[in-house]
Short mmCIF file of C-alpha atoms in Angstrom, two decimals:
data_model
loop_
_atom_site.label_atom_id
_atom_site.label_comp_id
_atom_site.label_asym_id
_atom_site.label_seq_id
_atom_site.Cartn_x
_atom_site.Cartn_y
_atom_site.Cartn_z
CA UNK R 1 -5.70 -44.07 -39.03
CA UNK R 2 -4.06 -43.55 -42.30
CA UNK R 3 -0.94 -41.52 -42.91
CA UNK R 4 -3.05 -38.93 -44.71
CA UNK R 5 -5.27 -38.43 -41.63
CA UNK R 6 -2.26 -38.02 -39.39
CA UNK R 7 -0.68 -35.48 -41.75
CA UNK R 8 -3.97 -33.57 -42.04
CA UNK R 9 -4.36 -33.48 -38.26
CA UNK R 10 -0.75 -32.31 -37.84
CA UNK R 11 -1.27 -29.58 -40.45
CA UNK R 12 -4.43 -28.32 -38.77
CA UNK R 13 -2.77 -28.38 -35.34
CA UNK R 14 0.21 -26.49 -36.75
CA UNK R 15 -2.06 -23.88 -38.34
CA UNK R 16 -3.93 -23.39 -35.08
CA UNK R 17 -0.58 -23.01 -33.28
CA UNK R 18 0.54 -20.33 -35.76
CA UNK R 19 -2.71 -18.39 -35.38
CA UNK R 20 -2.46 -18.60 -31.58
CA UNK R 21 1.18 -17.43 -31.60
CA UNK R 22 0.39 -14.47 -33.86
CA UNK R 23 -2.53 -13.43 -31.67
CA UNK R 24 -0.34 -13.60 -28.56
CA UNK R 25 2.27 -11.51 -30.40
CA UNK R 26 -0.35 -8.88 -31.28
CA UNK R 27 -1.59 -8.73 -27.70
CA UNK R 28 1.96 -8.38 -26.40
CA UNK R 29 2.64 -5.54 -28.86
CA UNK R 30 -0.53 -3.71 -27.82
CA UNK R 31 0.50 -4.04 -24.16
CA UNK R 32 4.02 -2.83 -24.97
CA UNK R 33 2.60 0.23 -26.74
CA UNK R 34 0.26 0.98 -23.84
CA UNK R 35 3.08 0.68 -21.32
CA UNK R 36 5.32 2.91 -23.46
CA UNK R 37 2.62 5.58 -23.51
CA UNK R 38 2.15 5.26 -19.76
CA UNK R 39 5.91 5.60 -19.26
CA UNK R 40 5.96 8.76 -21.37
CA UNK R 41 3.06 10.22 -19.38
CA UNK R 42 4.79 9.41 -16.10
CA UNK R 43 8.07 10.95 -17.29
CA UNK R 44 6.19 14.13 -18.26
CA UNK R 45 4.48 14.25 -14.85
CA UNK R 46 7.81 13.63 -13.09
CA UNK R 47 9.43 16.54 -14.94
CA UNK R 48 6.51 18.79 -14.04
CA UNK R 49 6.75 17.79 -10.38
CA UNK R 50 10.51 18.41 -10.33
CA UNK R 51 9.94 21.89 -11.71
CA UNK R 52 7.23 22.53 -9.13
CA UNK R 53 9.48 21.29 -6.33
CA UNK R 54 12.30 23.56 -7.48
CA UNK R 55 9.89 26.50 -7.51
CA UNK R 56 8.60 25.80 -4.00
CA UNK R 57 12.10 25.28 -2.61
CA UNK R 58 13.62 28.57 -3.81
CA UNK R 59 15.41 30.44 -1.04
CA UNK R 60 13.50 33.68 -1.70
CA UNK R 61 10.16 31.91 -1.31
CA UNK R 62 11.21 30.20 1.90
CA UNK R 63 12.48 33.50 3.30
CA UNK R 64 9.21 35.25 2.37
CA UNK R 65 7.19 32.60 4.20
CA UNK R 66 9.52 32.67 7.21
CA UNK R 67 9.21 36.45 7.49
CA UNK R 68 5.52 36.81 6.57
CA UNK R 69 3.72 33.84 8.10
CA UNK R 70 6.12 32.89 10.88
CA UNK R 71 7.39 36.35 11.83
CA UNK R 72 11.01 35.24 11.68
CA UNK R 73 13.85 37.74 11.24
CA UNK R 74 17.56 37.41 10.69
CA UNK R 75 19.52 37.83 13.93
CA UNK R 76 21.55 40.99 14.40
CA UNK R 77 25.33 40.89 14.81
CA UNK R 78 25.26 40.99 18.65
CA UNK R 79 22.74 38.12 18.70
CA UNK R 80 24.91 35.94 16.47
CA UNK R 81 27.10 33.33 18.19
CA UNK R 82 29.86 31.54 16.30
CA UNK R 83 30.81 28.11 17.61
CA UNK R 84 34.24 26.72 16.74
CA UNK R 85 35.25 23.13 17.25
#
């Protein structure tokens, strides 16, 4: 092989390497963008679920359910026992 053939082969191999590296970079960027969008969607859903949890856990709502569905009532003063340690 001549020096020219070796240089030509090295140039072609280098060009193929550059094209491959750029394609991998593009694919990685697309994946990064997709994951960023997924993260944003999950953060939005998490905020919505936190708000829903706060709504369901309000004391008034729990008391309404305890009184309505379970028939619970607050004890009267004579029924209340205080325990001291």
